[in-house]
Tab-separated table of C-alpha atoms and ligand atoms in Angstrom:
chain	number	residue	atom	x	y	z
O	1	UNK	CA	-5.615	8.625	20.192
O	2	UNK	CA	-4.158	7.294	17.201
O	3	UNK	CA	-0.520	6.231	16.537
O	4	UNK	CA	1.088	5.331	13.083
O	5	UNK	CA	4.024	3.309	13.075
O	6	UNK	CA	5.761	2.832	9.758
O	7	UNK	CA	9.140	1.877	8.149
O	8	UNK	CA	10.717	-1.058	6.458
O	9	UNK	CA	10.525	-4.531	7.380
O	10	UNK	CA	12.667	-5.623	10.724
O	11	UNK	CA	12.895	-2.447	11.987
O	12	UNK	CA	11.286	-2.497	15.169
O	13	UNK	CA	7.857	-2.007	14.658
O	14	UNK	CA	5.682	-4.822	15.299
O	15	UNK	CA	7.689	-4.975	18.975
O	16	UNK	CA	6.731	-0.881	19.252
O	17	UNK	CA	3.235	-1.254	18.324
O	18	UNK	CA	2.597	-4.281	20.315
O	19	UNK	CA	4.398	-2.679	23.725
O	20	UNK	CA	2.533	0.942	22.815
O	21	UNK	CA	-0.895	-0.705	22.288
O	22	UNK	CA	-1.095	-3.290	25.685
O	23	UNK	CA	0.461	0.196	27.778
O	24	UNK	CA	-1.949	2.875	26.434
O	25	UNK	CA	-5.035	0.285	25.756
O	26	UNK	CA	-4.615	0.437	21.609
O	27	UNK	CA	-6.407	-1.727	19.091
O	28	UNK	CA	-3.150	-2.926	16.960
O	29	UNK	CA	-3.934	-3.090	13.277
O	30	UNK	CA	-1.053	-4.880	11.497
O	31	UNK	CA	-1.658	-3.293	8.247
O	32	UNK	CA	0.576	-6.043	6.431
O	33	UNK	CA	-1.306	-8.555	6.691
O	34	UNK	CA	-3.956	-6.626	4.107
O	35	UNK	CA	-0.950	-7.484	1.890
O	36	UNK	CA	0.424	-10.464	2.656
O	37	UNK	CA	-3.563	-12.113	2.541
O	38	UNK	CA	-3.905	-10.917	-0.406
O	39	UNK	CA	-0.022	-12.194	-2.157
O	40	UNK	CA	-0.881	-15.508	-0.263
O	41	UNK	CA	-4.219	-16.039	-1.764
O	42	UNK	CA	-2.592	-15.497	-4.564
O	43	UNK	CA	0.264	-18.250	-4.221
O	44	UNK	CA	-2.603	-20.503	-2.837
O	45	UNK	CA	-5.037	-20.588	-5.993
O	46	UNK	CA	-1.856	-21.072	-7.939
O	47	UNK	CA	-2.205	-17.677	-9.592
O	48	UNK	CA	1.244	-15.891	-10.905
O	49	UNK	CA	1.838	-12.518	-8.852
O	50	UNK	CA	2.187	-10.491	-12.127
O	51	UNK	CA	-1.950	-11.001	-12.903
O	52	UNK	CA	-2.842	-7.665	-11.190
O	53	UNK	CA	-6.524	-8.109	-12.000
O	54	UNK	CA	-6.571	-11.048	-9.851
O	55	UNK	CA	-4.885	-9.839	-6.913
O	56	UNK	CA	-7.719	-6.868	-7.454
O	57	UNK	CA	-10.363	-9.477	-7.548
O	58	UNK	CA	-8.887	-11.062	-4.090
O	59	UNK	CA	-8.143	-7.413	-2.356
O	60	UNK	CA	-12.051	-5.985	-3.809
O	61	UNK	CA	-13.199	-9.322	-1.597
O	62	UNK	CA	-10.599	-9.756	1.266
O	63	UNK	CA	-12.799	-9.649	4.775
O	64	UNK	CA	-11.169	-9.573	7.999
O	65	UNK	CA	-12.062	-13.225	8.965
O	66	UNK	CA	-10.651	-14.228	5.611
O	67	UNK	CA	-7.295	-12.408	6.455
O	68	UNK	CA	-7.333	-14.094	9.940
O	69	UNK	CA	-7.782	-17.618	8.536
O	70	UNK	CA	-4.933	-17.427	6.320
O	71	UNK	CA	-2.986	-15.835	8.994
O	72	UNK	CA	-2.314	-19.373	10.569
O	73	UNK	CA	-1.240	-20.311	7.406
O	74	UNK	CA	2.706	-21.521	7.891
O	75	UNK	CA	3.762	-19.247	4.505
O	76	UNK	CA	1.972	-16.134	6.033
O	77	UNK	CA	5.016	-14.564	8.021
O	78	UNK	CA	7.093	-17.187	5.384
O	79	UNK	CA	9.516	-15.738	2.462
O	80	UNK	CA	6.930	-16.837	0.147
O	81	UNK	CA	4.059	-14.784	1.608
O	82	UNK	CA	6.443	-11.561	2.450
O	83	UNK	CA	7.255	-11.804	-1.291
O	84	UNK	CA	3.750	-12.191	-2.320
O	85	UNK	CA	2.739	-9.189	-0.293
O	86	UNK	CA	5.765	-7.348	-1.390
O	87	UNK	CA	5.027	-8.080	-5.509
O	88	UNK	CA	0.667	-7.263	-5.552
O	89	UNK	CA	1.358	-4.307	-2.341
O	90	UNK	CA	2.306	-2.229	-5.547
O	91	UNK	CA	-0.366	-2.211	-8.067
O	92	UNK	CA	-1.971	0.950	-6.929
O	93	UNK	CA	-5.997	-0.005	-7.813
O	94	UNK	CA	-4.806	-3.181	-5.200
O	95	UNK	CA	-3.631	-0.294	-2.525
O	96	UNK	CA	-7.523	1.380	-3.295
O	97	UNK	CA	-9.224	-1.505	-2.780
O	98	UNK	CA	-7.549	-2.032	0.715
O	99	UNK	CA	-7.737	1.208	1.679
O	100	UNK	CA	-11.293	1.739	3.293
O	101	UNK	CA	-11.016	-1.556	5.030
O	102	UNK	CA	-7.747	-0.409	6.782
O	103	UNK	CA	-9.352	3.231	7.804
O	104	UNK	CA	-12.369	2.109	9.191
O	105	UNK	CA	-10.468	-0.014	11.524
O	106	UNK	CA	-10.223	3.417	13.714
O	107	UNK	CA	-13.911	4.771	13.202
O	108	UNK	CA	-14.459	1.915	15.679
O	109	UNK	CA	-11.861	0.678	17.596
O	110	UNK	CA	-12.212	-2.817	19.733
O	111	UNK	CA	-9.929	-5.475	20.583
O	112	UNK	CA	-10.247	-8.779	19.057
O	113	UNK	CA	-12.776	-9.584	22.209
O	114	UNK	CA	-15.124	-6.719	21.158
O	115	UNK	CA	-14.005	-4.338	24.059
O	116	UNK	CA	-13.668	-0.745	23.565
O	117	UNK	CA	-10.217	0.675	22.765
O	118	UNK	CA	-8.912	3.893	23.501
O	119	UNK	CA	-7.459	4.404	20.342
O	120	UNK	CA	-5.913	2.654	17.203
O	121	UNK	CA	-1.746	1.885	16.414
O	122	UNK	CA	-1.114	0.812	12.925
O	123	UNK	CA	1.925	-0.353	11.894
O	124	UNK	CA	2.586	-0.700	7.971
O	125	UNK	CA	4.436	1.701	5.300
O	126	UNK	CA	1.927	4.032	4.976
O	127	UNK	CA	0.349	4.134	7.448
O	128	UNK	CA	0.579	7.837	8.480
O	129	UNK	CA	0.873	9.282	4.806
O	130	UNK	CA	-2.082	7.697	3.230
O	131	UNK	CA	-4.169	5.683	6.197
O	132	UNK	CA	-4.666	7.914	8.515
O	133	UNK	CA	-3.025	11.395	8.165
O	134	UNK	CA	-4.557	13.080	10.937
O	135	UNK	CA	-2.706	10.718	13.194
O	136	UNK	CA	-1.822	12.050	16.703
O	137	UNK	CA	1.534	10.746	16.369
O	138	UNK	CA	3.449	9.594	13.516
O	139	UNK	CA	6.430	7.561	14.083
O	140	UNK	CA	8.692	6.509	11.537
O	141	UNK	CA	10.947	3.343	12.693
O	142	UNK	CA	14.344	2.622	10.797
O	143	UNK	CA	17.863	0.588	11.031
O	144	UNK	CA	20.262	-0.093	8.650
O	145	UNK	CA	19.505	-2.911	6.136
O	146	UNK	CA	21.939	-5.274	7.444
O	147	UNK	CA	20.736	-5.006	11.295
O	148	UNK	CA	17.381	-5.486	9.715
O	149	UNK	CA	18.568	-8.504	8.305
O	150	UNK	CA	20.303	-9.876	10.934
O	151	UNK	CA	16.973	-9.664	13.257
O	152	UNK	CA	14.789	-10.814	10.471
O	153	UNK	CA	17.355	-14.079	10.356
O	154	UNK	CA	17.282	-14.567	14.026
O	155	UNK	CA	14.042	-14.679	14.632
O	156	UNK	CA	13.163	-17.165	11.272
O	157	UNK	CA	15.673	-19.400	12.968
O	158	UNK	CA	13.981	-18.807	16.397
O	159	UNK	CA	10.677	-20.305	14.931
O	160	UNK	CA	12.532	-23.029	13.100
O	161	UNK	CA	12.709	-22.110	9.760
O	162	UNK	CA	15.776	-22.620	7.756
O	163	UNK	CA	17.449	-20.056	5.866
O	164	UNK	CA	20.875	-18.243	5.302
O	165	UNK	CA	21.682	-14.652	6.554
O	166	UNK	CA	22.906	-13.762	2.861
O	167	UNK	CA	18.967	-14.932	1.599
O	168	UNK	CA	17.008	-12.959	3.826
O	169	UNK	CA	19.516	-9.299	3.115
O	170	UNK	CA	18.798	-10.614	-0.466
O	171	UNK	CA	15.360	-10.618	-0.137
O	172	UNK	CA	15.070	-7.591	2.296
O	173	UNK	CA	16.887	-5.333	-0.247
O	174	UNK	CA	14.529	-6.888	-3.220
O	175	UNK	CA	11.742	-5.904	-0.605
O	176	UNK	CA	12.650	-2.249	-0.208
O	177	UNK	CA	13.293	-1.521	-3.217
O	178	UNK	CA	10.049	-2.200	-4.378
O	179	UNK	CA	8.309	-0.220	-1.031
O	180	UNK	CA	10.087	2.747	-2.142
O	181	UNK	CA	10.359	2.998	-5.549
O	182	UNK	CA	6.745	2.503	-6.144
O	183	UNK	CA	4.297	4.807	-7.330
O	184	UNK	CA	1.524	4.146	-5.114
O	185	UNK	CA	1.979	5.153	-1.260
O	186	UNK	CA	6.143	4.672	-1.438
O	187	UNK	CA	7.192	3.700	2.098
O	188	UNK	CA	8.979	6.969	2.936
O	189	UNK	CA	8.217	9.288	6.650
O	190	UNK	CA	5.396	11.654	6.859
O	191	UNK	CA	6.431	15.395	7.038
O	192	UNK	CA	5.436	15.468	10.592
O	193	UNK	CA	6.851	11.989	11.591
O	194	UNK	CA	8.853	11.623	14.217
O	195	UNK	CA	12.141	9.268	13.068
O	196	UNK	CA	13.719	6.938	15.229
O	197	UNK	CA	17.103	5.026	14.206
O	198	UNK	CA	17.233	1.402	15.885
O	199	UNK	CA	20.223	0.006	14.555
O	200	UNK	CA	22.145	1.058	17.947
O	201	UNK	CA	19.294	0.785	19.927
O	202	UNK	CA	17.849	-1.660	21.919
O	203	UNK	CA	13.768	-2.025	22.509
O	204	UNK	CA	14.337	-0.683	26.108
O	205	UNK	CA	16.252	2.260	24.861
O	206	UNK	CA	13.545	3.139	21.831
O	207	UNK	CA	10.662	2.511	24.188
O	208	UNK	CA	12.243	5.181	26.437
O	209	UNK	CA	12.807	7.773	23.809
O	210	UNK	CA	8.766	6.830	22.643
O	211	UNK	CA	6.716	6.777	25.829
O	212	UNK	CA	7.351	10.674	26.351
O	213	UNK	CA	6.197	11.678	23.260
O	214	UNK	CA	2.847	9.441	23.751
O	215	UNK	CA	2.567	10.932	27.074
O	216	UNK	CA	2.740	14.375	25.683
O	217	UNK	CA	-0.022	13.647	23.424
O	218	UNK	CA	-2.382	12.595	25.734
H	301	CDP	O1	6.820	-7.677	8.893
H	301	CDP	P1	7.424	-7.003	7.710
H	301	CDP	O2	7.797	-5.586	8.013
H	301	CDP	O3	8.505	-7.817	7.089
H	301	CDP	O4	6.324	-6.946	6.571
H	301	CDP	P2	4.821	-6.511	6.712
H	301	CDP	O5	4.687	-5.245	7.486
H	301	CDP	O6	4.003	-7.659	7.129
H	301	CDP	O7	4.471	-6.153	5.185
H	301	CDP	C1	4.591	-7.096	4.140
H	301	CDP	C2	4.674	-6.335	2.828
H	301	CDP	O8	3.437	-5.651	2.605
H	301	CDP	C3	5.744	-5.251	2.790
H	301	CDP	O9	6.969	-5.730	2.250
H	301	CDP	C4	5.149	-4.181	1.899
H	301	CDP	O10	5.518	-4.390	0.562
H	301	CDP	C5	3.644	-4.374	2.028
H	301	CDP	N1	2.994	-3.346	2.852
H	301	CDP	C6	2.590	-2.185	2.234
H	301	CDP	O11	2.824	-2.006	1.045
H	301	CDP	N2	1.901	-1.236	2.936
H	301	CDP	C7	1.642	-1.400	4.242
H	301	CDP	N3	0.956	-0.450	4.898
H	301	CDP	C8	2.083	-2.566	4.912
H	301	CDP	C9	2.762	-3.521	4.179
């Protein structure tokens, strides 16, 4: 069983994916953190974010324990890293280089212990256009930008980081704009993805509308 979960950032789906994957026994493959590795190397060697040939260097030599060490890394999840990963995410020979790391992920799918999975969710932007289009189930998660924004907010203040509501919009509507006006994999639905609306929703009321169309594909 596979599951692709995409849409724009806040939306819903890293609560989705995590919820789907623990229910239906799911390796979870965050698929921005390809991205958000590869802008923070970036930041980290003190390179600018407009030398694409660098971030190609980084992305042709990103491994998965390299992501995962600079995963604890406080500017990961940071505005600094989600603009990094937002600026080299679309220079398409950067998208090619990440692209066979992110599909093998469900030739073999374990959990971080090494146990067998039944399946693979990944969560990302295109996840069910360009990763894996033969999918089982293609959800497409959005809400309005300023609900977005508002969660986004909440939870930086939740894990004590200081910003203003009007920075994070700001940089959410910077963000999207560049996810879908790019050339390379622009974050829009699959043809055959379902589309869910959270911005009146809470996660009890989109997990109920989700769980019967997982059970129907099973
Ligand atoms: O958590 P959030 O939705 O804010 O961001 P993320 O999923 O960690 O992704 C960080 C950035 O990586 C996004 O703003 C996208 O520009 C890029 N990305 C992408 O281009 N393709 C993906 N499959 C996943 C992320």
């Amino acid at each position: 069983m596979i599951i692709t979960v995409d849409g724009p950032a806040a939306a819903g789906k890293g609560t989705i994916s995590d919820y789907l994957s623990k229910k239906y026994k799911l390796a979870y493959f965050d698929t921005g953190m390809v991205y958000r590795a590869v802008g923070l190397q970036m930041v980290l060697i003190g390179e600018d974010l407009s030398n694409k040939d660098a971030a190609l260097k980084i992305a042709q030599n990103m491994t998965f324990p390299q992501m995962m060490e600079l995963s604890i890394h406080p500017d990961f999840r940071s505005d600094i890293g989600s603009h990094a990963a937002s600026v080299i995410s679309v220079y398409p020979e950067v998208r090619t280089a990440l692209l066979k790391m992110q599909q093998n992920f469900a030739l073999n799918p374990v959990f971080a212990d090494g146990t067998p999975a039944n399946g693979v969710i990944y969560d990302g932007r295109d996840t069910g256009t360009v990763i894996c289009p033969q999918a089982d189930l293609k959800l497409f998660v959005t809400a309005s930008t300023e609900v977005r924004a508002e969660r986004r907010h909440k939870e930086f203040l939740q894990k004590g980081i200081i910003t203003t509501y009007q920075k994070v919009l700001d940089d959410m509507i910077a963000r999207d704009e560049r996810d879908c006006n790019r050339s390379a994999a622009p974050l829009k639905p699959a043809d055959d993805a379902v589309i869910i609306d959270t911005s009146n929703l809470d996660i009890e009321a989109v997990l109920a509308y989700i769980i019967p169309l997982v059970e129907a594909k099973i």
